[in-house]
Coordinates of N, CA, C and O and ligand atoms in Angstrom, one line a residue:
M258 N 211.3 -127.6 6.7 CA 210.3 -127.1 5.7 C 208.9 -127.3 6.3 O 208.6 -128.4 6.8
P259 N 208.0 -126.3 6.3 CA 206.6 -126.5 6.8 C 205.9 -127.5 6.0 O 206.1 -127.6 4.8
A260 N 204.9 -128.2 6.7 CA 204.1 -129.2 6.0 C 203.2 -128.5 5.0 O 202.8 -127.4 5.2
L261 N 203.0 -129.1 3.8 CA 202.1 -128.6 2.8 C 200.6 -128.7 3.3 O 200.3 -129.6 4.0
P262 N 199.8 -127.6 3.0 CA 198.4 -127.7 3.4 C 197.7 -128.9 2.8 O 198.1 -129.3 1.7
D263 N 196.7 -129.4 3.5 CA 195.9 -130.5 2.9 C 195.1 -130.1 1.7 O 194.7 -128.9 1.6
V264 N 194.8 -131.0 0.8 CA 194.0 -130.7 -0.4 C 192.7 -131.6 -0.3 O 192.8 -132.8 -0.1
R265 N 191.6 -130.9 -0.5 CA 190.3 -131.6 -0.5 C 189.9 -131.8 -1.9 O 189.9 -130.9 -2.7
I266 N 189.5 -133.1 -2.3 CA 189.2 -133.4 -3.7 C 187.9 -132.7 -4.1 O 186.9 -132.8 -3.4
L267 N 188.0 -132.0 -5.2 CA 186.8 -131.3 -5.8 C 186.3 -132.1 -7.0 O 185.1 -132.3 -7.2
L268 N 187.2 -132.5 -7.9 CA 186.9 -133.3 -9.1 C 187.9 -134.5 -9.1 O 189.1 -134.3 -9.1
T269 N 187.3 -135.7 -9.2 CA 188.2 -136.8 -9.2 C 188.8 -137.0 -10.6 O 188.3 -136.5 -11.6
A270 N 189.8 -137.9 -10.7 CA 190.5 -138.2 -11.9 C 189.5 -138.7 -12.9 O 189.5 -138.4 -14.1
D271 N 188.6 -139.6 -12.4 CA 187.5 -140.2 -13.3 C 186.6 -139.1 -13.9 O 186.2 -139.2 -15.0
E272 N 186.1 -138.2 -13.0 CA 185.2 -137.2 -13.4 C 185.9 -136.3 -14.5 O 185.3 -135.9 -15.5
I273 N 187.2 -136.0 -14.3 CA 187.9 -135.2 -15.3 C 188.1 -135.9 -16.6 O 187.8 -135.4 -17.7
H274 N 188.4 -137.2 -16.5 CA 188.6 -138.0 -17.7 C 187.4 -138.1 -18.5 O 187.4 -137.9 -19.8
T275 N 186.2 -138.3 -17.9 CA 184.9 -138.4 -18.6 C 184.6 -137.0 -19.3 O 184.2 -137.0 -20.4
R276 N 184.9 -136.0 -18.5 CA 184.5 -134.6 -19.1 C 185.4 -134.2 -20.2 O 185.0 -133.6 -21.2
V277 N 186.7 -134.6 -20.1 CA 187.7 -134.3 -21.2 C 187.3 -135.0 -22.5 O 187.3 -134.4 -23.6
A278 N 186.8 -136.3 -22.3 CA 186.4 -137.0 -23.5 C 185.2 -136.3 -24.2 O 185.1 -136.3 -25.4
A279 N 184.3 -135.9 -23.4 CA 183.1 -135.2 -23.9 C 183.5 -133.9 -24.6 O 182.9 -133.5 -25.7
M280 N 184.4 -133.1 -24.0 CA 184.9 -131.9 -24.6 C 185.5 -132.2 -26.0 O 185.3 -131.5 -27.0
A281 N 186.4 -133.3 -26.0 CA 187.0 -133.6 -27.3 C 186.0 -134.0 -28.3 O 186.2 -133.5 -29.5
A282 N 185.0 -134.7 -28.0 CA 183.9 -135.0 -28.9 C 183.2 -133.7 -29.5 O 183.0 -133.6 -30.7
A283 N 183.0 -132.8 -28.6 CA 182.3 -131.5 -29.0 C 183.3 -130.7 -29.9 O 182.8 -130.2 -30.9
I284 N 184.5 -130.7 -29.6 CA 185.5 -130.0 -30.5 C 185.6 -130.7 -31.8 O 185.6 -130.0 -32.9
R285 N 185.7 -132.0 -31.9 CA 185.8 -132.7 -33.1 C 184.5 -132.6 -34.0 O 184.5 -132.8 -35.2
H286 N 183.4 -132.4 -33.3 CA 182.1 -132.1 -34.0 C 182.2 -130.8 -34.8 O 181.7 -130.7 -35.9
D287 N 183.0 -129.9 -34.3 CA 183.1 -128.5 -34.9 C 184.3 -128.5 -35.9 O 184.2 -127.8 -36.9
I288 N 185.4 -129.1 -35.6 CA 186.6 -129.1 -36.4 C 187.1 -130.5 -36.7 O 187.7 -131.1 -35.8
R289 N 186.9 -131.0 -37.9 CA 187.2 -132.4 -38.2 C 188.7 -132.5 -38.6 O 189.4 -133.5 -38.3
G290 N 189.3 -131.5 -39.2 CA 190.6 -131.6 -39.8 C 191.7 -131.2 -38.9 O 191.6 -131.3 -37.7
D291 N 192.8 -130.7 -39.5 CA 194.0 -130.3 -38.7 C 193.6 -129.3 -37.7 O 193.0 -128.2 -38.0
L292 N 194.0 -129.5 -36.4 CA 193.6 -128.7 -35.3 C 195.0 -128.3 -34.7 O 195.8 -129.2 -34.3
H293 N 195.2 -127.0 -34.5 CA 196.4 -126.5 -33.9 C 196.2 -126.1 -32.5 O 195.5 -125.1 -32.2
L294 N 196.7 -126.9 -31.6 CA 196.5 -126.6 -30.1 C 197.6 -125.7 -29.6 O 198.8 -126.0 -29.7
I295 N 197.2 -124.7 -28.9 CA 198.1 -123.8 -28.2 C 197.9 -123.8 -26.7 O 196.8 -123.4 -26.2
A296 N 198.9 -124.4 -26.0 CA 198.7 -124.5 -24.6 C 199.4 -123.3 -23.9 O 200.5 -122.9 -24.3
V297 N 198.8 -122.9 -22.8 CA 199.3 -121.8 -22.0 C 200.1 -122.4 -20.9 O 199.4 -123.1 -20.0
L298 N 201.4 -122.2 -20.9 CA 202.2 -122.8 -19.8 C 202.1 -122.0 -18.5 O 201.8 -120.8 -18.6
K299 N 202.3 -122.7 -17.4 CA 202.5 -124.1 -17.3 C 201.2 -124.8 -17.0 O 201.2 -126.1 -17.3
G300 N 200.2 -124.2 -16.5 CA 199.1 -124.8 -15.9 C 198.3 -125.8 -16.8 O 197.7 -126.7 -16.4
A301 N 198.4 -125.5 -18.2 CA 197.6 -126.3 -19.1 C 198.2 -127.6 -19.6 O 197.7 -128.3 -20.4
F302 N 199.4 -127.9 -19.1 CA 200.2 -129.0 -19.7 C 199.5 -130.3 -19.5 O 199.6 -131.2 -20.4
V303 N 198.9 -130.6 -18.4 CA 198.2 -131.9 -18.2 C 196.9 -132.0 -19.0 O 196.7 -133.0 -19.7
F304 N 196.2 -130.9 -19.0 CA 194.9 -130.9 -19.8 C 195.3 -131.0 -21.3 O 194.6 -131.8 -22.0
L305 N 196.3 -130.4 -21.7 CA 196.7 -130.5 -23.1 C 197.0 -132.0 -23.5 O 196.6 -132.5 -24.5
A306 N 197.8 -132.6 -22.6 CA 198.2 -134.0 -22.9 C 197.0 -134.9 -23.0 O 196.9 -135.7 -23.9
D307 N 196.0 -134.8 -22.1 CA 194.8 -135.6 -22.1 C 193.9 -135.2 -23.3 O 193.4 -136.1 -24.0
L308 N 193.7 -133.9 -23.5 CA 192.9 -133.5 -24.6 C 193.4 -133.9 -26.0 O 192.7 -134.4 -26.8
A309 N 194.7 -133.7 -26.2 CA 195.3 -134.0 -27.5 C 195.1 -135.5 -27.8 O 194.8 -135.9 -28.9
R310 N 195.2 -136.4 -26.8 CA 195.0 -137.8 -27.0 C 193.5 -138.2 -27.2 O 193.2 -139.1 -27.9
A311 N 192.7 -137.4 -26.5 CA 191.2 -137.7 -26.6 C 190.7 -137.2 -28.0 O 189.7 -137.7 -28.5
L312 N 191.3 -136.2 -28.6 CA 190.8 -135.6 -29.8 C 190.8 -136.6 -31.0 O 189.9 -136.6 -31.8
G313 N 191.8 -137.5 -31.0 CA 191.9 -138.3 -32.2 C 192.1 -137.4 -33.4 O 192.1 -136.1 -33.3
G314 N 192.4 -137.9 -34.6 CA 192.6 -137.1 -35.7 C 193.8 -136.2 -35.6 O 194.5 -136.2 -34.6
P315 N 194.0 -135.5 -36.7 CA 195.3 -134.7 -36.8 C 195.3 -133.5 -35.9 O 194.4 -132.6 -35.9
V316 N 196.4 -133.4 -35.0 CA 196.6 -132.2 -34.2 C 198.1 -131.8 -34.3 O 198.9 -132.7 -34.6
S317 N 198.3 -130.5 -34.2 CA 199.7 -130.1 -33.9 C 199.7 -129.2 -32.7 O 198.6 -128.8 -32.2
L318 N 200.9 -129.1 -32.1 CA 200.9 -128.4 -30.8 C 201.9 -127.2 -30.8 O 202.9 -127.3 -31.5
D319 N 201.6 -126.2 -30.0 CA 202.6 -125.2 -29.8 C 202.3 -124.6 -28.3 O 201.3 -125.0 -27.7
F320 N 203.3 -123.9 -27.8 CA 203.2 -123.5 -26.4 C 203.5 -122.0 -26.3 O 204.4 -121.5 -27.1
L321 N 202.9 -121.3 -25.4 CA 203.3 -120.0 -25.0 C 203.2 -119.8 -23.5 O 202.6 -120.7 -22.9
A322 N 203.9 -118.8 -23.0 CA 203.8 -118.6 -21.6 C 203.6 -117.1 -21.3 O 204.1 -116.3 -22.0
V323 N 202.8 -116.9 -20.3 CA 202.5 -115.5 -19.9 C 202.7 -115.4 -18.4 O 202.6 -116.4 -17.7
S324 N 203.0 -114.2 -18.0 CA 203.1 -113.9 -16.6 C 201.7 -113.5 -16.1 O 200.9 -112.8 -16.9
S325 N 201.3 -113.9 -14.9 CA 200.0 -113.6 -14.5 C 200.1 -112.9 -13.2 O 201.0 -113.0 -12.4
Y326 N 199.1 -112.1 -12.9 CA 199.1 -111.3 -11.6 C 199.2 -112.2 -10.4 O 199.6 -111.9 -9.4
A327 N 198.7 -113.5 -10.6 CA 198.7 -114.5 -9.5 C 200.2 -114.7 -9.0 O 200.3 -115.1 -7.9
D328 N 201.2 -114.5 -9.9 CA 202.5 -114.7 -9.5 C 203.0 -113.5 -8.7 O 204.2 -113.5 -8.2
G329 N 202.2 -112.5 -8.6 CA 202.6 -111.2 -7.9 C 203.6 -110.4 -8.7 O 204.1 -109.4 -8.2
A330 N 203.8 -110.8 -9.9 CA 204.8 -110.1 -10.8 C 204.2 -108.8 -11.4 O 205.0 -107.9 -11.7
T331 N 202.9 -108.8 -11.6 CA 202.3 -107.6 -12.3 C 201.0 -107.3 -11.6 O 200.5 -108.0 -10.8
A332 N 200.5 -106.1 -11.9 CA 199.2 -105.6 -11.3 C 198.1 -106.4 -12.0 O 198.2 -106.9 -13.1
P333 N 196.9 -106.5 -11.3 CA 195.8 -107.1 -11.9 C 195.5 -106.5 -13.3 O 195.5 -105.3 -13.5
G334 N 195.2 -107.4 -14.2 CA 194.8 -106.9 -15.6 C 196.0 -106.8 -16.5 O 195.9 -106.7 -17.7
Q335 N 197.2 -106.8 -15.9 CA 198.5 -106.7 -16.7 C 198.9 -108.1 -17.0 O 199.3 -108.9 -16.1
V336 N 199.0 -108.4 -18.3 CA 199.5 -109.7 -18.7 C 200.7 -109.5 -19.6 O 200.7 -108.6 -20.5
R337 N 201.8 -110.3 -19.4 CA 203.0 -110.1 -20.2 C 203.4 -111.4 -20.8 O 203.3 -112.5 -20.2
L338 N 203.8 -111.3 -22.1 CA 204.2 -112.5 -22.8 C 205.6 -112.9 -22.4 O 206.5 -112.1 -22.6
L339 N 205.8 -114.1 -21.9 CA 207.1 -114.6 -21.5 C 207.8 -115.5 -22.6 O 209.0 -115.5 -22.7
K340 N 206.9 -116.2 -23.3 CA 207.4 -117.1 -24.3 C 206.4 -117.1 -25.5 O 205.2 -117.4 -25.3
D341 N 206.9 -116.8 -26.7 CA 206.0 -116.7 -27.8 C 205.9 -118.1 -28.5 O 206.7 -119.0 -28.2
L342 N 205.0 -118.2 -29.5 CA 204.9 -119.5 -30.2 C 206.1 -119.7 -31.1 O 206.8 -118.7 -31.5
D343 N 206.3 -120.9 -31.6 CA 207.3 -121.2 -32.5 C 206.9 -121.0 -34.0 O 207.7 -120.8 -34.8
S344 N 205.6 -121.2 -34.2 CA 205.2 -121.2 -35.6 C 204.0 -120.3 -35.9 O 203.2 -120.0 -35.0
P345 N 203.8 -119.8 -37.1 CA 202.7 -118.9 -37.5 C 201.4 -119.6 -37.4 O 201.3 -120.8 -37.5
L346 N 200.3 -118.7 -37.4 CA 198.9 -119.2 -37.2 C 198.1 -119.1 -38.5 O 197.0 -119.5 -38.5
E347 N 198.7 -118.4 -39.5 CA 197.9 -118.1 -40.7 C 197.2 -119.3 -41.3 O 197.8 -120.3 -41.5
D348 N 195.9 -119.2 -41.5 CA 195.1 -120.2 -42.1 C 195.0 -121.5 -41.3 O 194.6 -122.5 -41.9
R349 N 195.2 -121.4 -40.0 CA 195.1 -122.6 -39.2 C 193.8 -122.5 -38.3 O 193.5 -121.4 -37.9
D350 N 193.3 -123.7 -38.0 CA 192.2 -123.7 -37.0 C 192.9 -123.9 -35.7 O 193.4 -124.9 -35.4
V351 N 192.8 -122.8 -34.9 CA 193.6 -122.7 -33.7 C 192.6 -122.9 -32.5 O 191.5 -122.4 -32.4
L352 N 193.1 -123.7 -31.5 CA 192.4 -123.9 -30.2 C 193.3 -123.5 -29.1 O 194.3 -124.2 -28.9
I353 N 193.0 -122.4 -28.4 CA 193.7 -122.1 -27.2 C 193.3 -123.1 -26.1 O 192.1 -123.3 -25.8
V354 N 194.3 -123.7 -25.4 CA 194.0 -124.7 -24.3 C 194.4 -124.0 -23.0 O 195.6 -123.8 -22.8
E355 N 193.5 -123.8 -22.2 CA 193.7 -123.1 -20.9 C 193.3 -124.0 -19.7 O 192.3 -124.7 -19.8
D356 N 194.0 -123.9 -18.6 CA 193.6 -124.6 -17.4 C 192.3 -124.0 -16.8 O 191.4 -124.7 -16.5
I357 N 192.3 -122.7 -16.6 CA 191.2 -122.1 -15.8 C 191.1 -120.6 -16.3 O 192.1 -119.9 -16.5
I358 N 189.8 -120.2 -16.4 CA 189.5 -118.8 -16.7 C 189.0 -118.2 -15.4 O 188.0 -118.6 -14.9
D359 N 189.7 -117.2 -14.9 CA 189.3 -116.5 -13.6 C 188.8 -115.1 -13.9 O 187.6 -115.0 -14.2
T360 N 189.7 -114.1 -13.9 CA 189.2 -112.8 -14.2 C 188.9 -112.6 -15.7 O 188.1 -111.7 -16.1
G361 N 189.5 -113.4 -16.5 CA 189.4 -113.2 -18.0 C 190.5 -112.4 -18.6 O 190.5 -112.3 -19.8
F362 N 191.3 -111.8 -17.8 CA 192.4 -110.9 -18.4 C 193.3 -111.7 -19.3 O 193.7 -111.2 -20.3
T363 N 193.8 -112.8 -18.8 CA 194.7 -113.6 -19.6 C 194.2 -114.0 -21.0 O 194.8 -113.8 -22.0
L364 N 193.0 -114.5 -21.0 CA 192.4 -115.0 -22.2 C 192.1 -113.8 -23.2 O 192.3 -113.9 -24.4
T365 N 191.6 -112.7 -22.6 CA 191.4 -111.5 -23.4 C 192.7 -111.1 -24.1 O 192.7 -110.8 -25.3
Y366 N 193.8 -111.1 -23.3 CA 195.1 -110.7 -23.9 C 195.5 -111.7 -25.0 O 195.9 -111.3 -26.1
L367 N 195.3 -113.0 -24.8 CA 195.7 -114.0 -25.7 C 194.9 -113.9 -27.0 O 195.4 -114.1 -28.1
R368 N 193.6 -113.7 -26.9 CA 192.8 -113.6 -28.1 C 193.2 -112.4 -28.9 O 193.1 -112.5 -30.2
G369 N 193.6 -111.3 -28.3 CA 194.0 -110.2 -29.0 C 195.4 -110.5 -29.7 O 195.6 -110.2 -30.9
L370 N 196.3 -111.1 -29.0 CA 197.6 -111.4 -29.5 C 197.6 -112.3 -30.7 O 198.2 -112.1 -31.7
L371 N 196.7 -113.4 -30.6 CA 196.7 -114.4 -31.6 C 195.7 -114.1 -32.7 O 196.0 -114.5 -33.9
G372 N 194.7 -113.4 -32.4 CA 193.7 -113.1 -33.4 C 194.2 -112.3 -34.6 O 193.8 -112.5 -35.7
V373 N 195.2 -111.4 -34.4 CA 195.8 -110.6 -35.4 C 196.7 -111.4 -36.3 O 197.2 -110.9 -37.3
R374 N 197.0 -112.6 -35.9 CA 197.9 -113.5 -36.8 C 197.2 -114.2 -37.8 O 197.7 -115.2 -38.4
R375 N 196.0 -113.8 -38.1 CA 195.1 -114.4 -39.2 C 194.9 -115.9 -39.2 O 195.0 -116.5 -40.2
P376 N 194.6 -116.5 -38.0 CA 194.1 -117.9 -38.0 C 192.8 -118.0 -38.8 O 192.1 -117.0 -38.9
R377 N 192.6 -119.2 -39.3 CA 191.3 -119.4 -40.0 C 190.2 -119.3 -39.0 O 189.1 -118.8 -39.2
S378 N 190.4 -120.0 -37.8 CA 189.4 -119.8 -36.7 C 190.2 -119.8 -35.4 O 191.4 -120.3 -35.4
L379 N 189.6 -119.2 -34.4 CA 190.3 -119.1 -33.1 C 189.3 -119.4 -32.0 O 188.3 -118.7 -31.8
R380 N 189.5 -120.6 -31.4 CA 188.5 -121.0 -30.3 C 189.3 -121.2 -29.0 O 190.5 -121.3 -29.0
T381 N 188.6 -121.4 -27.9 CA 189.2 -121.6 -26.6 C 188.5 -122.8 -25.9 O 187.3 -122.9 -25.9
A382 N 189.4 -123.7 -25.4 CA 188.9 -124.7 -24.5 C 189.5 -124.5 -23.1 O 190.7 -124.4 -23.0
A383 N 188.7 -124.4 -22.1 CA 189.2 -124.2 -20.7 C 188.6 -125.3 -19.9 O 187.4 -125.6 -19.9
L384 N 189.5 -126.0 -19.1 CA 189.0 -127.1 -18.3 C 188.1 -126.5 -17.2 O 187.1 -127.1 -16.9
L385 N 188.5 -125.4 -16.6 CA 187.8 -124.8 -15.5 C 187.4 -123.4 -15.7 O 188.1 -122.7 -16.4
N386 N 186.3 -123.0 -15.1 CA 185.8 -121.6 -15.3 C 185.2 -121.2 -14.0 O 184.5 -121.9 -13.3
K387 N 185.7 -119.9 -13.6 CA 185.1 -119.4 -12.3 C 184.3 -118.1 -12.7 O 184.8 -117.0 -12.7
P388 N 183.0 -118.3 -13.1 CA 182.2 -117.2 -13.7 C 182.1 -116.0 -12.7 O 182.1 -114.9 -13.1
S389 N 182.0 -116.3 -11.4 CA 181.8 -115.2 -10.4 C 183.0 -114.3 -10.2 O 182.9 -113.3 -9.6
R390 N 184.2 -114.7 -10.8 CA 185.4 -113.9 -10.7 C 185.6 -113.0 -11.9 O 186.6 -112.3 -11.9
R391 N 184.8 -113.1 -12.9 CA 185.1 -112.5 -14.2 C 185.1 -111.0 -14.0 O 184.3 -110.4 -13.4
R392 N 186.2 -110.3 -14.6 CA 186.3 -108.9 -14.6 C 186.1 -108.3 -16.0 O 185.7 -107.2 -16.2
V393 N 186.5 -109.1 -17.0 CA 186.2 -108.7 -18.4 C 185.5 -109.9 -19.1 O 185.9 -111.1 -19.0
P394 N 184.4 -109.6 -19.9 CA 183.7 -110.7 -20.6 C 184.6 -111.2 -21.7 O 185.2 -110.4 -22.4
V395 N 184.7 -112.5 -21.9 CA 185.5 -113.1 -22.9 C 184.8 -114.4 -23.3 O 184.3 -115.2 -22.5
P396 N 184.7 -114.6 -24.7 CA 184.1 -115.9 -25.1 C 184.9 -117.1 -24.8 O 186.2 -117.1 -25.0
I397 N 184.3 -118.2 -24.3 CA 185.0 -119.5 -24.1 C 184.1 -120.5 -24.8 O 182.9 -120.6 -24.5
D398 N 184.7 -121.2 -25.8 CA 183.9 -122.1 -26.6 C 183.6 -123.4 -26.0 O 182.5 -124.0 -26.2
Y399 N 184.5 -124.0 -25.2 CA 184.4 -125.3 -24.6 C 184.8 -125.1 -23.1 O 186.0 -124.8 -22.9
I400 N 183.9 -125.4 -22.2 CA 184.2 -125.3 -20.8 C 184.1 -126.7 -20.1 O 183.0 -127.4 -20.4
G401 N 185.0 -127.1 -19.4 CA 184.9 -128.4 -18.7 C 184.0 -128.4 -17.5 O 183.0 -129.0 -17.5
F402 N 184.3 -127.5 -16.6 CA 183.5 -127.4 -15.3 C 183.4 -125.9 -14.9 O 184.5 -125.3 -14.8
D403 N 182.2 -125.4 -14.6 CA 182.1 -124.2 -13.9 C 182.3 -124.5 -12.4 O 181.7 -125.4 -11.9
I404 N 183.1 -123.7 -11.7 CA 183.4 -123.9 -10.3 C 183.2 -122.7 -9.5 O 183.2 -121.6 -10.1
E405 N 183.0 -122.8 -8.2 CA 182.9 -121.6 -7.3 C 184.2 -120.9 -7.1 O 185.2 -121.4 -7.5
D406 N 184.1 -119.8 -6.4 CA 185.3 -119.0 -6.2 C 186.2 -119.6 -5.1 O 186.2 -119.2 -4.0
R407 N 186.9 -120.7 -5.4 CA 187.8 -121.4 -4.5 C 189.1 -121.5 -5.2 O 189.2 -121.7 -6.5
F408 N 190.3 -121.5 -4.5 CA 191.6 -121.6 -5.2 C 191.8 -123.1 -5.3 O 191.8 -123.9 -4.3
V409 N 192.0 -123.6 -6.6 CA 192.1 -125.0 -6.8 C 193.5 -125.3 -7.3 O 194.2 -124.5 -7.9
V410 N 193.9 -126.6 -7.1 CA 195.2 -127.1 -7.5 C 195.1 -128.5 -8.1 O 194.0 -129.1 -8.0
G411 N 196.2 -128.9 -8.7 CA 196.2 -130.3 -9.3 C 195.9 -130.3 -10.7 O 195.4 -129.3 -11.3
Y412 N 196.2 -131.4 -11.4 CA 195.9 -131.6 -12.8 C 196.5 -130.4 -13.6 O 196.0 -129.8 -14.5
G413 N 197.8 -130.0 -13.2 CA 198.5 -128.9 -13.8 C 198.5 -127.6 -13.1 O 199.4 -126.8 -13.2
L414 N 197.5 -127.4 -12.3 CA 197.4 -126.1 -11.5 C 198.2 -126.2 -10.3 O 198.2 -127.2 -9.6
D415 N 198.8 -125.0 -10.0 CA 199.7 -125.0 -8.8 C 199.3 -124.0 -7.8 O 198.5 -123.1 -8.0
W416 N 199.9 -124.2 -6.6 CA 199.9 -123.2 -5.5 C 201.4 -123.0 -5.2 O 202.0 -124.0 -4.6
G417 N 202.0 -121.9 -5.6 CA 203.4 -121.7 -5.4 C 204.3 -122.9 -6.0 O 205.2 -123.3 -5.4
E418 N 203.9 -123.3 -7.2 CA 204.6 -124.4 -8.0 C 204.4 -125.8 -7.4 O 205.0 -126.7 -7.8
R419 N 203.6 -125.9 -6.3 CA 203.3 -127.2 -5.8 C 202.0 -127.8 -6.3 O 201.1 -127.0 -6.8
Y420 N 201.8 -129.1 -6.2 CA 200.6 -129.8 -6.5 C 200.2 -130.0 -8.0 O 199.2 -130.6 -8.3
R421 N 201.1 -129.5 -8.9 CA 200.7 -129.7 -10.3 C 200.5 -131.2 -10.7 O 199.8 -131.5 -11.6
E422 N 201.2 -132.1 -10.0 CA 201.2 -133.5 -10.4 C 200.0 -134.3 -9.9 O 199.8 -135.4 -10.3
L423 N 199.2 -133.7 -9.1 CA 198.0 -134.4 -8.6 C 197.1 -134.8 -9.7 O 196.8 -134.0 -10.6
P424 N 196.6 -136.1 -9.7 CA 195.7 -136.5 -10.8 C 194.3 -136.0 -10.7 O 193.5 -136.2 -11.7
Y425 N 194.0 -135.4 -9.6 CA 192.6 -134.8 -9.4 C 192.7 -133.3 -9.2 O 193.9 -132.7 -9.1
I426 N 191.6 -132.6 -9.2 CA 191.6 -131.2 -8.8 C 191.0 -131.1 -7.4 O 190.0 -131.7 -7.0
G427 N 191.8 -130.3 -6.6 CA 191.4 -130.1 -5.2 C 191.4 -128.7 -4.8 O 192.0 -127.8 -5.5
V428 N 190.9 -128.5 -3.6 CA 190.9 -127.2 -3.0 C 191.9 -127.2 -1.8 O 191.9 -128.1 -1.0
V429 N 192.7 -126.2 -1.8 CA 193.7 -126.1 -0.7 C 193.1 -125.5 0.5 O 192.5 -124.4 0.4
D430 N 193.2 -126.2 1.6 CA 192.7 -125.6 2.9 C 193.3 -124.3 3.2 O 194.5 -124.1 3.0
H431 N 192.6 -123.3 3.6 CA 193.0 -122.0 4.1 C 193.5 -121.1 3.0 O 194.1 -120.1 3.3
V432 N 193.4 -121.5 1.7 CA 193.7 -120.6 0.7 C 192.5 -120.1 0.0 O 191.7 -120.9 -0.5
R433 N 192.3 -118.8 0.0 CA 191.1 -118.1 -0.5 C 189.9 -118.9 -0.4 O 189.5 -119.7 -1.2
Ligands
IMP95 P1 192.8 -114.8 -15.3 O1 193.6 -113.9 -16.2 O2 192.4 -114.1 -14.1 O3 191.6 -115.4 -16.0 O4 193.7 -115.9 -14.7 C1 194.0 -117.0 -15.4 C2 195.3 -117.7 -14.7 O5 195.3 -117.5 -13.3 C3 195.2 -119.1 -14.9 O6 195.7 -119.5 -16.1 C4 195.9 -119.7 -13.7 O7 197.3 -119.7 -14.0 C5 195.7 -118.6 -12.6 N1 194.7 -119.1 -11.7 C6 193.4 -118.5 -11.5 N2 192.7 -119.2 -10.6 C7 193.5 -120.2 -10.2 C8 193.3 -121.2 -9.2 O8 192.2 -121.4 -8.5 N3 194.3 -122.1 -9.0 C9 195.5 -122.0 -9.7 N4 195.7 -121.0 -10.6 C10 194.7 -120.1 -10.8
MG96 MG1 197.4 -120.5 -16.5

């Protein structure tokens, strides 16, 4: 098996931890009561785990999965639902938890899909944002870090299903 490319650290575990705590405080400033967190699999699983614990107060969780053009399965802009939620959203304060917003196609699709299920409120928290890559404008309520147009891995994010377990966020050498 060929050696995996090296990863250069972009955001340390400490920097991420501090930022996630600040995001949790901002979210709790806006929504004090029951908060229904929806994580987009698989990339958001680490961020979800840290955010849910940092939030304090009552939270419930649900998961969905979408196919992304990054998997090579669909054309750019085409998003397909692979796994739907287990429970309804009606009258709940919903927070979409995403690892990274790139073109914006995925989040635009999700906001449309979930918005019609009559949640009381629908907000988004994204750990990472690549503003220079945006193809469709989409509102993001809480952003961890704006980053440049580099392919990043770790803290849930993968490159060909590798590196999700890294405690930091890094840039893979020779990839975009
Ligand atoms: P969007 O629909 O283009 O905004 O893409 C969002 C999805 O693409 C994310 O949820 C990730 O799964 C994936 N993605 C975009 N940029 C990166 C990256 O730099 N590293 C890993 N995955 C990425
Ligand atoms: Mg994702």
